[in-house]
Coordinates of C-alpha atoms in Angstrom, one line a residue:
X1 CA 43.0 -7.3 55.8
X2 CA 46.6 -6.7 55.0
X3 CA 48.8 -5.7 57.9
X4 CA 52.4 -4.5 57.3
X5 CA 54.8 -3.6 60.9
X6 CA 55.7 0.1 60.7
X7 CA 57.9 0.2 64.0
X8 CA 57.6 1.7 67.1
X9 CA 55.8 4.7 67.6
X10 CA 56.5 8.0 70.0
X11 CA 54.9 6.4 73.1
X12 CA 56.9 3.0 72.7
X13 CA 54.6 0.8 70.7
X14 CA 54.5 -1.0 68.1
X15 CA 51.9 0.3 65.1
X16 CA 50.8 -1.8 62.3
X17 CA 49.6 -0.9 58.7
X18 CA 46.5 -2.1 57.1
X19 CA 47.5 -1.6 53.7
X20 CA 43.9 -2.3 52.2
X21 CA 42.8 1.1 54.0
X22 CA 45.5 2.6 54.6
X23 CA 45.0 3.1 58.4
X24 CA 47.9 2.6 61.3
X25 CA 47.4 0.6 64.9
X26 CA 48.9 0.0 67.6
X27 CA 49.4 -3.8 68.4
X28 CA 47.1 -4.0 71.2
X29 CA 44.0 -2.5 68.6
X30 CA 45.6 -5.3 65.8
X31 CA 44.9 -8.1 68.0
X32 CA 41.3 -7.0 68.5
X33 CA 40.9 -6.2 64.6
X34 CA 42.4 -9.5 63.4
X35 CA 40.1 -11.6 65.7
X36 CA 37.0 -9.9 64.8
X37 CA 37.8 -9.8 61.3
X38 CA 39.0 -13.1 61.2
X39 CA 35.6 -14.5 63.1
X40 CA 33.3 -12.3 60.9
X41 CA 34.5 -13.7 58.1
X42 CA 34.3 -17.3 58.8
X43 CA 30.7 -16.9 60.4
X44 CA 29.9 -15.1 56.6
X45 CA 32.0 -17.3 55.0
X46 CA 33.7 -14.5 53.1
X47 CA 35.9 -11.4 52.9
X48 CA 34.5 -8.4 54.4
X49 CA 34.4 -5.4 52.4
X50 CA 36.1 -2.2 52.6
X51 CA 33.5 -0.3 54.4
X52 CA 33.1 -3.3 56.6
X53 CA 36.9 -3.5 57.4
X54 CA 36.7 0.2 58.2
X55 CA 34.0 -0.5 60.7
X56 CA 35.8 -3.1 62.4
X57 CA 39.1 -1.0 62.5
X58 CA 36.8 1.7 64.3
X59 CA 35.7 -0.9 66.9
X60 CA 38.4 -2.9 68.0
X61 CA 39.8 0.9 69.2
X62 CA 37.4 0.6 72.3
X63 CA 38.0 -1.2 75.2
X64 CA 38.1 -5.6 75.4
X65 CA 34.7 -5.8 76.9
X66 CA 32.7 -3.5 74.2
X67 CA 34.1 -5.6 71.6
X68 CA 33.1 -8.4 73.4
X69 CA 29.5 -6.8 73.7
X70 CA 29.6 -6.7 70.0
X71 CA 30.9 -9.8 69.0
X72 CA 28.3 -11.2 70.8
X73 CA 25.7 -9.2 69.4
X74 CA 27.3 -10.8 65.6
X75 CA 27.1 -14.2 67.1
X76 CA 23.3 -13.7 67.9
X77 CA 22.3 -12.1 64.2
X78 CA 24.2 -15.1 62.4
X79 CA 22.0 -17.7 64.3
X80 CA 19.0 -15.8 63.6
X81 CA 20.1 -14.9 60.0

């Protein structure tokens, strides 16, 4: 995860840059993607991989409580893993 500030987009908010896949946020999808990222890889204890970042990206677009839902659900699979 390497996130570069591109400005402000046409609706007034700020979008971010994960340079690592090349994919643009807005700051309200960052938060969620930083914090899930940042949890997933302490609870593997390492870096996710591409494919895994792109998942991730794709998730923390839906709303607090899904990714809460899901988070869980990762929570769960480490203590049984």
């Amino acid at each position: 995860m390497n996130l570069k500030h591109q400005g402000i987009n046409s609706r007034g908010r700020r979008e971010w840059l994960d340079t690592d896949l090349n994919q643009v946020m807005e700051e309200w999808q960052k938060e969620h993607y930083e914090t899930c990222v940042t949890e997933l890889e302490k609870m593997l204890d390492r870096k996710l991989s591409k494919t895994e970042l792109q998942h991730i990206l794709w998730l923390s677009g839906f709303d607090e409580s899904t990714i809460d839902t899901f988070r869980g659900l990762f929570r769960d699979l480490k203590e049984v893993l």
